Amino acid sequence: MTESQLADDANPLLAGLAGPRTPDPCALVIFGASGDLSRRKLLPALYALARNGLLPDAFAVLGVGRTEMTDAGFQAHMRGAIEQHGRFAFDEDVWRELAAGMRYVAAGLDDESAGGPVTDALKALERERGTAGNRVFYLAVPPAAMEDVVAAIGTWRPAGGWRRLIVEKPLGHDLASARQLNAFVLERFFESEVFRIDHYLGKETVQNLAVLRFANGIFEPVWNRQFIDHVQITAAESIGIGSRGAFYEHTGATRDIFQNHLLQLLALTAMEPAADFTADAVRNEKVKVFKSLDRPGLEQLVRGQYGPGFVEGGEVRGYREEEEVASESVTETYFAAKLYVDNWRWAGTPFYVRCGKRLARQETTIAIQFKRAPHLPFALDSDDDARPNVLLIHIQPDEGVSMTLNAKVPGYGVTIRGVNMDFAYGGAFRTDLPEAYERLILDALLGDAILFTRADEVEEQWALVDAIRAHWQADPDGLAGYVAGSWGPSNADALIHGDNRSWRRH
Ligand code: BG6
């Protein structure tokens, strides 16, 4: 056991946090292993799992990528990635054990014969590491390469053991392509073998949303249209698009963030309690939310694109000046909508959602704004002094939950001021939160699909996005500009001000 593991053990607040679940022996085959996701997220996550003793003793990683590398070269590359991006101090013992089962094959899988070297290497590694034929395939490849890889591995059924497929987004770019991809995958794998990643579901605070709602008796009775005035879901980023211009030009905020992360947050906020916390029970409830989402009219939608400005003190260029972005681009980097979940619980309660790049700062929150107290018996200058209660779920950063209450300001008269009741993860549990990918990889190795999206969920999400984008085709001039470092275009304010409400103050 390493020093930091001992330190964790000494923290009594960690008791009961992570049940010791260890997966079966298995080999993880990463397609796209020489890419950015592997370096930044996957290998650091595997290292963290190894360091916390959560990987099986018989475990192997086979990297597959187009870049030519030897096994040793791959290991050195990944060691560098872990040192740079890992959340724990680098421990030679942990690394040595992980690296011992790590191999690499340079191959694309664009023709049938190309799979030969990969299967040969996989079989040799399986024999060496005793992984019992259990295989997890991780698709971290660009969309254009996905079908080739799925077609090849679809035929690699091990003699014994189970197999699973982890698929990274984007899962299509519209409903038709998502259906095609789902059908292609499901001709070769069972739905129960497919693990579609929406990394937001791996975030600790997103999982806590279900616990907050369904493990506390006080919320459920008021979690509905009678007590809640409206909901605001914000996924604001201060970063721009970095070096992803070519990708982003064909994606935009609506497909990049709203279609998946924002809609998942909305579903978890709005869904009915599931009978049990199992993958299908929870996913059935989320699908019901997506099916109940009213198709918004154009007047319920805002899209914007950032121009030059200042973000967190630094000057930044506008979207159209970014690398690999067209000078006349009409790709949206901001999206806001007023949505309605048309069912008994939520009818008439707006869900205002927004996401964007180059906004004033990074913040992902869900704000549940309750209705005002029905009658105020105090002599106040203005009813605005007693603001409605807000339950604010901080997804990131400053992870936690806070509730605003009205309190009497100490003194001889009655003056009311809003105060916060806060739960902050850092203070309450005194531990770092695991990275989303740690939890997601572990769950896939364990075969637990609760934090992964099902084919029908993905298709429902795309159906809504298609309906939204169809409006834009009919409204080509509707893209608003906003200054980088602001909170988005002014018509996003108008969207909510028109209902006598405002975006949550930052
Ligand atoms: C990804 C998007 O899915 O999520 C990125 O493609 C975005 O554009 C990222 O920056 C945000 O994730 P997180 O975990 O940093 O909020």
Short mmCIF file of N, CA, C and O in Angstrom, two decimals, residues 320-435:
data_model
loop_
_atom_site.label_atom_id
_atom_site.label_comp_id
_atom_site.label_asym_id
_atom_site.label_seq_id
_atom_site.Cartn_x
_atom_site.Cartn_y
_atom_site.Cartn_z
N ARG A 320 -14.57 33.63 -35.22
CA ARG A 320 -14.24 33.59 -36.64
C ARG A 320 -12.75 33.76 -36.91
O ARG A 320 -12.29 33.50 -38.02
N GLU A 321 -12.02 34.20 -35.89
CA GLU A 321 -10.56 34.32 -36.05
C GLU A 321 -9.82 33.08 -35.56
O GLU A 321 -8.61 32.98 -35.64
N GLU A 322 -10.57 32.11 -35.01
CA GLU A 322 -9.91 30.91 -34.49
C GLU A 322 -9.39 30.07 -35.65
O GLU A 322 -9.89 30.15 -36.78
N GLU A 323 -8.39 29.22 -35.33
CA GLU A 323 -7.81 28.36 -36.37
C GLU A 323 -8.85 27.40 -36.94
O GLU A 323 -9.64 26.83 -36.18
N GLU A 324 -8.79 27.22 -38.23
CA GLU A 324 -9.65 26.27 -38.95
C GLU A 324 -11.14 26.61 -38.83
O GLU A 324 -11.99 25.72 -38.85
N VAL A 325 -11.42 27.89 -38.65
CA VAL A 325 -12.82 28.35 -38.61
C VAL A 325 -13.02 29.30 -39.78
O VAL A 325 -12.18 30.17 -40.05
N ALA A 326 -14.15 29.13 -40.49
CA ALA A 326 -14.41 29.97 -41.66
C ALA A 326 -14.65 31.42 -41.23
O ALA A 326 -15.25 31.67 -40.18
N SER A 327 -14.17 32.36 -42.06
CA SER A 327 -14.28 33.77 -41.67
C SER A 327 -15.73 34.25 -41.66
O SER A 327 -16.05 35.25 -41.06
N GLU A 328 -16.61 33.49 -42.33
CA GLU A 328 -18.05 33.85 -42.33
C GLU A 328 -18.85 32.81 -41.56
O GLU A 328 -20.06 32.68 -41.78
N SER A 329 -18.19 32.06 -40.72
CA SER A 329 -18.86 30.93 -40.04
C SER A 329 -20.14 31.36 -39.33
O SER A 329 -20.21 32.42 -38.72
N VAL A 330 -21.16 30.51 -39.40
CA VAL A 330 -22.40 30.77 -38.66
C VAL A 330 -22.62 29.68 -37.60
O VAL A 330 -23.73 29.47 -37.13
N THR A 331 -21.54 29.04 -37.21
CA THR A 331 -21.64 28.02 -36.15
C THR A 331 -21.90 28.72 -34.82
O THR A 331 -21.24 29.70 -34.49
N GLU A 332 -22.82 28.17 -34.05
CA GLU A 332 -23.14 28.80 -32.76
C GLU A 332 -22.21 28.30 -31.66
O GLU A 332 -21.93 27.09 -31.58
N THR A 333 -21.71 29.23 -30.86
CA THR A 333 -20.87 28.86 -29.72
C THR A 333 -21.64 29.06 -28.41
O THR A 333 -21.12 28.85 -27.34
N TYR A 334 -22.91 29.50 -28.56
CA TYR A 334 -23.78 29.72 -27.40
C TYR A 334 -25.16 29.23 -27.80
O TYR A 334 -25.60 29.43 -28.94
N PHE A 335 -25.84 28.61 -26.85
CA PHE A 335 -27.20 28.16 -27.12
C PHE A 335 -28.02 28.31 -25.85
O PHE A 335 -27.54 27.99 -24.75
N ALA A 336 -29.22 28.85 -25.98
CA ALA A 336 -30.13 28.92 -24.83
C ALA A 336 -31.52 28.55 -25.31
O ALA A 336 -31.88 28.79 -26.48
N ALA A 337 -32.30 27.98 -24.43
CA ALA A 337 -33.66 27.59 -24.81
C ALA A 337 -34.57 27.61 -23.59
O ALA A 337 -34.12 27.46 -22.45
N LYS A 338 -35.84 27.82 -23.87
CA LYS A 338 -36.87 27.65 -22.84
C LYS A 338 -37.65 26.40 -23.22
O LYS A 338 -38.26 26.35 -24.29
N LEU A 339 -37.56 25.39 -22.37
CA LEU A 339 -38.17 24.11 -22.70
C LEU A 339 -39.26 23.76 -21.69
O LEU A 339 -39.21 24.20 -20.54
N TYR A 340 -40.21 22.97 -22.15
CA TYR A 340 -41.28 22.50 -21.25
C TYR A 340 -41.34 20.98 -21.28
O TYR A 340 -41.30 20.37 -22.35
N VAL A 341 -41.43 20.41 -20.09
CA VAL A 341 -41.63 18.97 -19.98
C VAL A 341 -43.13 18.79 -19.79
O VAL A 341 -43.68 19.12 -18.74
N ASP A 342 -43.77 18.30 -20.82
CA ASP A 342 -45.23 18.24 -20.80
C ASP A 342 -45.73 16.99 -20.11
O ASP A 342 -46.07 16.00 -20.75
N ASN A 343 -45.75 17.02 -18.80
CA ASN A 343 -46.37 15.91 -18.08
C ASN A 343 -47.01 16.47 -16.80
O ASN A 343 -46.97 17.69 -16.56
N TRP A 344 -47.61 15.61 -16.01
CA TRP A 344 -48.35 16.10 -14.84
C TRP A 344 -47.46 16.81 -13.84
O TRP A 344 -47.85 17.78 -13.21
N ARG A 345 -46.23 16.33 -13.70
CA ARG A 345 -45.35 16.94 -12.70
C ARG A 345 -44.94 18.36 -13.11
O ARG A 345 -44.82 19.24 -12.28
N TRP A 346 -44.70 18.55 -14.42
CA TRP A 346 -44.01 19.79 -14.81
C TRP A 346 -44.80 20.72 -15.73
O TRP A 346 -44.28 21.78 -16.10
N ALA A 347 -46.00 20.36 -16.11
CA ALA A 347 -46.71 21.17 -17.11
C ALA A 347 -46.67 22.65 -16.74
O ALA A 347 -46.97 23.03 -15.60
N GLY A 348 -46.26 23.48 -17.67
CA GLY A 348 -46.25 24.93 -17.45
C GLY A 348 -45.02 25.45 -16.72
O GLY A 348 -44.89 26.66 -16.51
N THR A 349 -44.11 24.59 -16.31
CA THR A 349 -42.90 25.03 -15.58
C THR A 349 -41.74 25.13 -16.56
O THR A 349 -41.30 24.11 -17.10
N PRO A 350 -41.23 26.34 -16.83
CA PRO A 350 -40.15 26.41 -17.81
C PRO A 350 -38.82 25.88 -17.28
O PRO A 350 -38.49 26.06 -16.11
N PHE A 351 -38.11 25.22 -18.16
CA PHE A 351 -36.72 24.83 -17.91
C PHE A 351 -35.88 25.71 -18.85
O PHE A 351 -35.93 25.52 -20.06
N TYR A 352 -35.19 26.68 -18.29
CA TYR A 352 -34.31 27.53 -19.10
C TYR A 352 -32.93 26.87 -19.10
O TYR A 352 -32.36 26.61 -18.03
N VAL A 353 -32.41 26.60 -20.28
CA VAL A 353 -31.09 25.96 -20.34
C VAL A 353 -30.17 26.83 -21.20
O VAL A 353 -30.63 27.51 -22.11
N ARG A 354 -28.91 26.82 -20.89
CA ARG A 354 -27.95 27.59 -21.71
C ARG A 354 -26.57 26.97 -21.60
O ARG A 354 -26.20 26.40 -20.56
N CYS A 355 -25.81 27.09 -22.67
CA CYS A 355 -24.43 26.63 -22.64
C CYS A 355 -23.65 27.50 -23.60
O CYS A 355 -24.22 28.06 -24.55
N GLY A 356 -22.38 27.65 -23.37
CA GLY A 356 -21.60 28.47 -24.30
C GLY A 356 -20.13 28.45 -23.98
O GLY A 356 -19.70 28.10 -22.87
N LYS A 357 -19.36 28.80 -25.00
CA LYS A 357 -17.91 28.95 -24.86
C LYS A 357 -17.60 30.42 -24.69
O LYS A 357 -18.37 31.28 -25.12
N ARG A 358 -16.42 30.68 -24.11
CA ARG A 358 -15.94 32.05 -23.92
C ARG A 358 -16.96 32.91 -23.17
O ARG A 358 -17.18 34.07 -23.50
N LEU A 359 -17.56 32.33 -22.17
CA LEU A 359 -18.42 33.11 -21.28
C LEU A 359 -17.55 33.59 -20.12
O LEU A 359 -16.36 33.29 -20.04
N ALA A 360 -18.16 34.36 -19.23
CA ALA A 360 -17.36 35.06 -18.22
C ALA A 360 -16.53 34.11 -17.36
O ALA A 360 -15.40 34.41 -16.99
N ARG A 361 -17.10 32.97 -17.02
CA ARG A 361 -16.30 32.00 -16.28
C ARG A 361 -16.92 30.62 -16.40
O ARG A 361 -18.06 30.47 -16.86
N GLN A 362 -16.16 29.62 -15.96
CA GLN A 362 -16.66 28.25 -16.02
C GLN A 362 -17.66 28.04 -14.89
O GLN A 362 -17.40 28.39 -13.75
N GLU A 363 -18.80 27.52 -15.23
CA GLU A 363 -19.80 27.24 -14.19
C GLU A 363 -20.86 26.29 -14.76
O GLU A 363 -21.49 26.58 -15.76
N THR A 364 -21.02 25.15 -14.11
CA THR A 364 -22.13 24.28 -14.46
C THR A 364 -23.01 24.14 -13.23
O THR A 364 -22.55 23.67 -12.18
N THR A 365 -24.24 24.60 -13.36
CA THR A 365 -25.15 24.59 -12.20
C THR A 365 -26.56 24.21 -12.63
O THR A 365 -26.95 24.42 -13.78
N ILE A 366 -27.29 23.70 -11.66
CA ILE A 366 -28.74 23.51 -11.84
C ILE A 366 -29.39 24.32 -10.72
O ILE A 366 -29.10 24.10 -9.54
N ALA A 367 -30.21 25.28 -11.10
CA ALA A 367 -30.87 26.12 -10.09
C ALA A 367 -32.37 25.80 -10.10
O ALA A 367 -33.03 25.93 -11.13
N ILE A 368 -32.85 25.36 -8.95
CA ILE A 368 -34.28 25.08 -8.82
C ILE A 368 -34.87 26.29 -8.10
O ILE A 368 -34.58 26.51 -6.91
N GLN A 369 -35.63 27.07 -8.79
CA GLN A 369 -36.18 28.27 -8.15
C GLN A 369 -37.62 27.98 -7.72
O GLN A 369 -38.49 27.70 -8.54
N PHE A 370 -37.83 28.07 -6.41
CA PHE A 370 -39.16 27.78 -5.86
C PHE A 370 -40.06 29.00 -6.02
O PHE A 370 -39.59 30.12 -6.27
N LYS A 371 -41.35 28.79 -5.84
CA LYS A 371 -42.27 29.92 -5.93
C LYS A 371 -42.12 30.79 -4.68
O LYS A 371 -41.65 30.33 -3.63
N ARG A 372 -42.53 32.01 -4.82
CA ARG A 372 -42.47 32.93 -3.68
C ARG A 372 -43.39 32.45 -2.57
O ARG A 372 -44.39 31.78 -2.84
N ALA A 373 -43.08 32.88 -1.35
CA ALA A 373 -44.01 32.63 -0.25
C ALA A 373 -45.35 33.27 -0.64
O ALA A 373 -45.37 34.38 -1.18
N PRO A 374 -46.46 32.56 -0.41
CA PRO A 374 -47.73 33.06 -0.94
C PRO A 374 -48.19 34.38 -0.32
O PRO A 374 -48.93 35.15 -0.94
N HIS A 375 -47.75 34.67 0.90
CA HIS A 375 -48.18 35.90 1.54
C HIS A 375 -47.07 36.34 2.50
O HIS A 375 -46.55 35.54 3.26
N LEU A 376 -46.71 37.62 2.44
CA LEU A 376 -45.65 38.12 3.34
C LEU A 376 -46.28 39.03 4.39
O LEU A 376 -46.79 40.10 4.05
N PRO A 377 -46.27 38.61 5.63
CA PRO A 377 -46.93 39.41 6.66
C PRO A 377 -46.09 40.60 7.15
O PRO A 377 -46.53 41.33 8.03
N PHE A 378 -44.89 40.77 6.60
CA PHE A 378 -43.98 41.82 7.11
C PHE A 378 -44.18 43.11 6.33
O PHE A 378 -44.53 43.09 5.17
N ALA A 379 -43.92 44.21 7.00
CA ALA A 379 -43.99 45.50 6.31
C ALA A 379 -42.63 45.73 5.66
O ALA A 379 -41.67 46.15 6.31
N LEU A 380 -42.53 45.42 4.39
CA LEU A 380 -41.25 45.55 3.68
C LEU A 380 -41.36 46.68 2.68
O LEU A 380 -42.45 47.01 2.21
N ASP A 381 -40.20 47.27 2.35
CA ASP A 381 -40.22 48.32 1.33
C ASP A 381 -40.68 47.73 0.01
O ASP A 381 -41.41 48.33 -0.75
N SER A 382 -40.20 46.54 -0.24
CA SER A 382 -40.56 45.90 -1.50
C SER A 382 -40.58 44.40 -1.28
O SER A 382 -39.77 43.87 -0.50
N ASP A 383 -41.49 43.70 -1.96
CA ASP A 383 -41.54 42.24 -1.82
C ASP A 383 -40.26 41.61 -2.32
O ASP A 383 -39.94 40.47 -1.99
N ASP A 384 -39.51 42.38 -3.14
CA ASP A 384 -38.26 41.84 -3.68
C ASP A 384 -37.24 41.57 -2.59
O ASP A 384 -36.25 40.88 -2.81
N ASP A 385 -37.45 42.18 -1.40
CA ASP A 385 -36.51 41.92 -0.31
C ASP A 385 -36.58 40.45 0.13
O ASP A 385 -35.62 39.92 0.68
N ALA A 386 -37.73 39.85 -0.05
CA ALA A 386 -37.86 38.42 0.31
C ALA A 386 -37.88 37.64 -0.99
O ALA A 386 -38.92 37.46 -1.61
N ARG A 387 -36.71 37.21 -1.40
CA ARG A 387 -36.61 36.54 -2.70
C ARG A 387 -37.06 35.09 -2.61
O ARG A 387 -36.99 34.49 -1.54
N PRO A 388 -37.46 34.52 -3.73
CA PRO A 388 -37.84 33.10 -3.71
C PRO A 388 -36.64 32.23 -3.33
O PRO A 388 -35.50 32.58 -3.64
N ASN A 389 -36.91 31.11 -2.71
CA ASN A 389 -35.82 30.19 -2.35
C ASN A 389 -35.28 29.53 -3.62
O ASN A 389 -36.04 29.21 -4.53
N VAL A 390 -33.97 29.34 -3.61
CA VAL A 390 -33.33 28.65 -4.74
C VAL A 390 -32.47 27.52 -4.19
O VAL A 390 -31.68 27.72 -3.27
N LEU A 391 -32.67 26.34 -4.75
CA LEU A 391 -31.77 25.23 -4.45
C LEU A 391 -30.78 25.18 -5.60
O LEU A 391 -31.18 24.99 -6.76
N LEU A 392 -29.50 25.40 -5.29
CA LEU A 392 -28.51 25.51 -6.35
C LEU A 392 -27.56 24.32 -6.27
O LEU A 392 -26.89 24.11 -5.25
N ILE A 393 -27.54 23.57 -7.34
CA ILE A 393 -26.66 22.39 -7.38
C ILE A 393 -25.45 22.77 -8.20
O ILE A 393 -25.57 23.06 -9.40
N HIS A 394 -24.30 22.84 -7.55
CA HIS A 394 -23.06 23.22 -8.23
C HIS A 394 -22.44 21.96 -8.79
O HIS A 394 -21.86 21.17 -8.05
N ILE A 395 -22.56 21.78 -10.10
CA ILE A 395 -21.94 20.59 -10.71
C ILE A 395 -20.43 20.78 -10.75
O ILE A 395 -19.67 19.89 -10.42
N GLN A 396 -19.98 21.96 -11.17
CA GLN A 396 -18.55 22.29 -11.17
C GLN A 396 -18.38 23.78 -11.47
O GLN A 396 -19.25 24.35 -12.13
N PRO A 397 -17.36 24.47 -11.03
CA PRO A 397 -16.45 24.02 -9.97
C PRO A 397 -17.15 24.25 -8.62
O PRO A 397 -18.36 24.42 -8.60
N ASP A 398 -16.40 24.30 -7.53
CA ASP A 398 -16.97 24.50 -6.18
C ASP A 398 -18.12 23.52 -5.95
O ASP A 398 -19.22 23.91 -5.53
N GLU A 399 -17.87 22.26 -6.24
CA GLU A 399 -18.90 21.24 -6.19
C GLU A 399 -19.63 21.23 -4.85
O GLU A 399 -19.00 21.25 -3.79
N GLY A 400 -20.94 21.20 -4.92
CA GLY A 400 -21.73 21.16 -3.69
C GLY A 400 -23.17 21.54 -3.96
O GLY A 400 -23.63 21.57 -5.11
N VAL A 401 -23.88 21.83 -2.91
CA VAL A 401 -25.29 22.21 -3.02
C VAL A 401 -25.52 23.36 -2.07
O VAL A 401 -24.99 23.36 -0.96
N SER A 402 -26.27 24.37 -2.51
CA SER A 402 -26.59 25.43 -1.56
C SER A 402 -28.06 25.80 -1.69
O SER A 402 -28.68 25.59 -2.74
N MET A 403 -28.58 26.30 -0.61
CA MET A 403 -30.00 26.67 -0.59
C MET A 403 -30.06 28.10 -0.10
O MET A 403 -29.46 28.45 0.92
N THR A 404 -30.76 28.96 -0.84
CA THR A 404 -30.90 30.32 -0.33
C THR A 404 -32.17 30.40 0.51
O THR A 404 -33.23 29.88 0.14
N LEU A 405 -32.02 31.04 1.65
CA LEU A 405 -33.14 31.24 2.56
C LEU A 405 -33.25 32.72 2.84
O LEU A 405 -32.26 33.45 2.72
N ASN A 406 -34.39 33.19 3.26
CA ASN A 406 -34.52 34.57 3.70
C ASN A 406 -34.32 34.61 5.21
O ASN A 406 -34.86 33.77 5.94
N ALA A 407 -33.55 35.58 5.66
CA ALA A 407 -33.28 35.68 7.09
C ALA A 407 -33.46 37.12 7.54
O ALA A 407 -33.34 38.06 6.73
N LYS A 408 -33.74 37.27 8.80
CA LYS A 408 -33.89 38.63 9.35
C LYS A 408 -32.51 39.21 9.62
O LYS A 408 -31.68 38.56 10.26
N VAL A 409 -32.28 40.37 9.11
CA VAL A 409 -31.02 41.06 9.39
C VAL A 409 -31.08 41.50 10.86
O VAL A 409 -32.09 42.07 11.28
N PRO A 410 -30.03 41.21 11.65
CA PRO A 410 -30.07 41.61 13.07
C PRO A 410 -30.32 43.11 13.21
O PRO A 410 -29.75 43.91 12.46
N GLY A 411 -31.17 43.50 14.11
CA GLY A 411 -31.47 44.93 14.30
C GLY A 411 -32.85 45.07 14.88
O GLY A 411 -33.51 44.08 15.21
N TYR A 412 -33.32 46.32 14.98
CA TYR A 412 -34.57 46.57 15.70
C TYR A 412 -35.80 46.52 14.81
O TYR A 412 -36.91 46.45 15.30
N GLY A 413 -35.62 46.56 13.53
CA GLY A 413 -36.79 46.48 12.63
C GLY A 413 -36.80 45.13 11.95
O GLY A 413 -36.05 44.22 12.31
N VAL A 414 -37.65 44.99 10.94
CA VAL A 414 -37.64 43.75 10.16
C VAL A 414 -37.08 44.06 8.77
O VAL A 414 -37.73 44.73 7.97
N THR A 415 -35.85 43.66 8.59
CA THR A 415 -35.25 43.75 7.26
C THR A 415 -34.87 42.33 6.88
O THR A 415 -34.37 41.57 7.72
N ILE A 416 -35.14 41.99 5.63
CA ILE A 416 -34.90 40.60 5.21
C ILE A 416 -33.79 40.56 4.17
O ILE A 416 -33.72 41.41 3.29
N ARG A 417 -32.94 39.58 4.31
CA ARG A 417 -31.83 39.42 3.38
C ARG A 417 -31.67 37.94 3.06
O ARG A 417 -31.89 37.09 3.94
N GLY A 418 -31.28 37.64 1.84
CA GLY A 418 -31.06 36.24 1.48
C GLY A 418 -29.73 35.73 2.05
O GLY A 418 -28.73 36.44 2.01
N VAL A 419 -29.73 34.52 2.59
CA VAL A 419 -28.49 33.90 3.08
C VAL A 419 -28.39 32.50 2.46
O VAL A 419 -29.39 31.94 2.02
N ASN A 420 -27.18 31.95 2.48
CA ASN A 420 -26.98 30.63 1.87
C ASN A 420 -26.72 29.56 2.90
O ASN A 420 -25.98 29.79 3.86
N MET A 421 -27.31 28.41 2.69
CA MET A 421 -26.97 27.24 3.49
C MET A 421 -26.19 26.34 2.55
O MET A 421 -26.73 25.93 1.51
N ASP A 422 -24.95 26.08 2.88
CA ASP A 422 -24.05 25.44 1.89
C ASP A 422 -23.60 24.06 2.31
O ASP A 422 -23.26 23.83 3.46
N PHE A 423 -23.54 23.17 1.34
CA PHE A 423 -22.81 21.91 1.51
C PHE A 423 -21.74 21.92 0.42
O PHE A 423 -22.07 21.99 -0.77
N ALA A 424 -20.48 21.90 0.82
CA ALA A 424 -19.39 21.86 -0.16
C ALA A 424 -18.69 20.51 -0.03
O ALA A 424 -18.36 20.08 1.08
N TYR A 425 -18.51 19.84 -1.16
CA TYR A 425 -17.87 18.52 -1.11
C TYR A 425 -16.53 18.55 -0.40
O TYR A 425 -16.23 17.69 0.42
N GLY A 426 -15.71 19.55 -0.79
CA GLY A 426 -14.36 19.62 -0.25
C GLY A 426 -14.38 19.61 1.27
O GLY A 426 -13.66 18.84 1.92
N GLY A 427 -15.24 20.43 1.87
CA GLY A 427 -15.29 20.55 3.32
C GLY A 427 -15.95 19.36 3.98
O GLY A 427 -15.51 18.88 5.02
N ALA A 428 -16.98 18.81 3.36
CA ALA A 428 -17.75 17.76 4.02
C ALA A 428 -17.03 16.41 4.00
O ALA A 428 -17.10 15.65 4.96
N PHE A 429 -16.34 16.12 2.91
CA PHE A 429 -15.74 14.78 2.81
C PHE A 429 -14.22 14.78 2.84
O PHE A 429 -13.60 13.74 2.87
N ARG A 430 -13.64 15.95 2.79
CA ARG A 430 -12.17 16.08 2.85
C ARG A 430 -11.46 15.12 1.89
O ARG A 430 -10.51 14.43 2.24
N THR A 431 -11.96 15.00 0.71
CA THR A 431 -11.26 14.18 -0.27
C THR A 431 -11.48 14.77 -1.66
O THR A 431 -12.47 15.44 -1.89
N ASP A 432 -10.55 14.50 -2.57
CA ASP A 432 -10.75 14.94 -3.95
C ASP A 432 -11.86 14.11 -4.59
O ASP A 432 -12.03 12.94 -4.25
N LEU A 433 -12.56 14.70 -5.52
CA LEU A 433 -13.57 13.93 -6.22
C LEU A 433 -12.90 13.13 -7.33
O LEU A 433 -12.02 13.64 -8.01
N PRO A 434 -13.34 11.89 -7.53
CA PRO A 434 -12.75 11.14 -8.64
C PRO A 434 -13.11 11.78 -9.97
O PRO A 434 -14.16 12.41 -10.11
N GLU A 435 -12.25 11.62 -10.93
CA GLU A 435 -12.53 12.09 -12.29
C GLU A 435 -13.65 11.24 -12.88
O GLU A 435 -13.73 10.03 -12.63
#
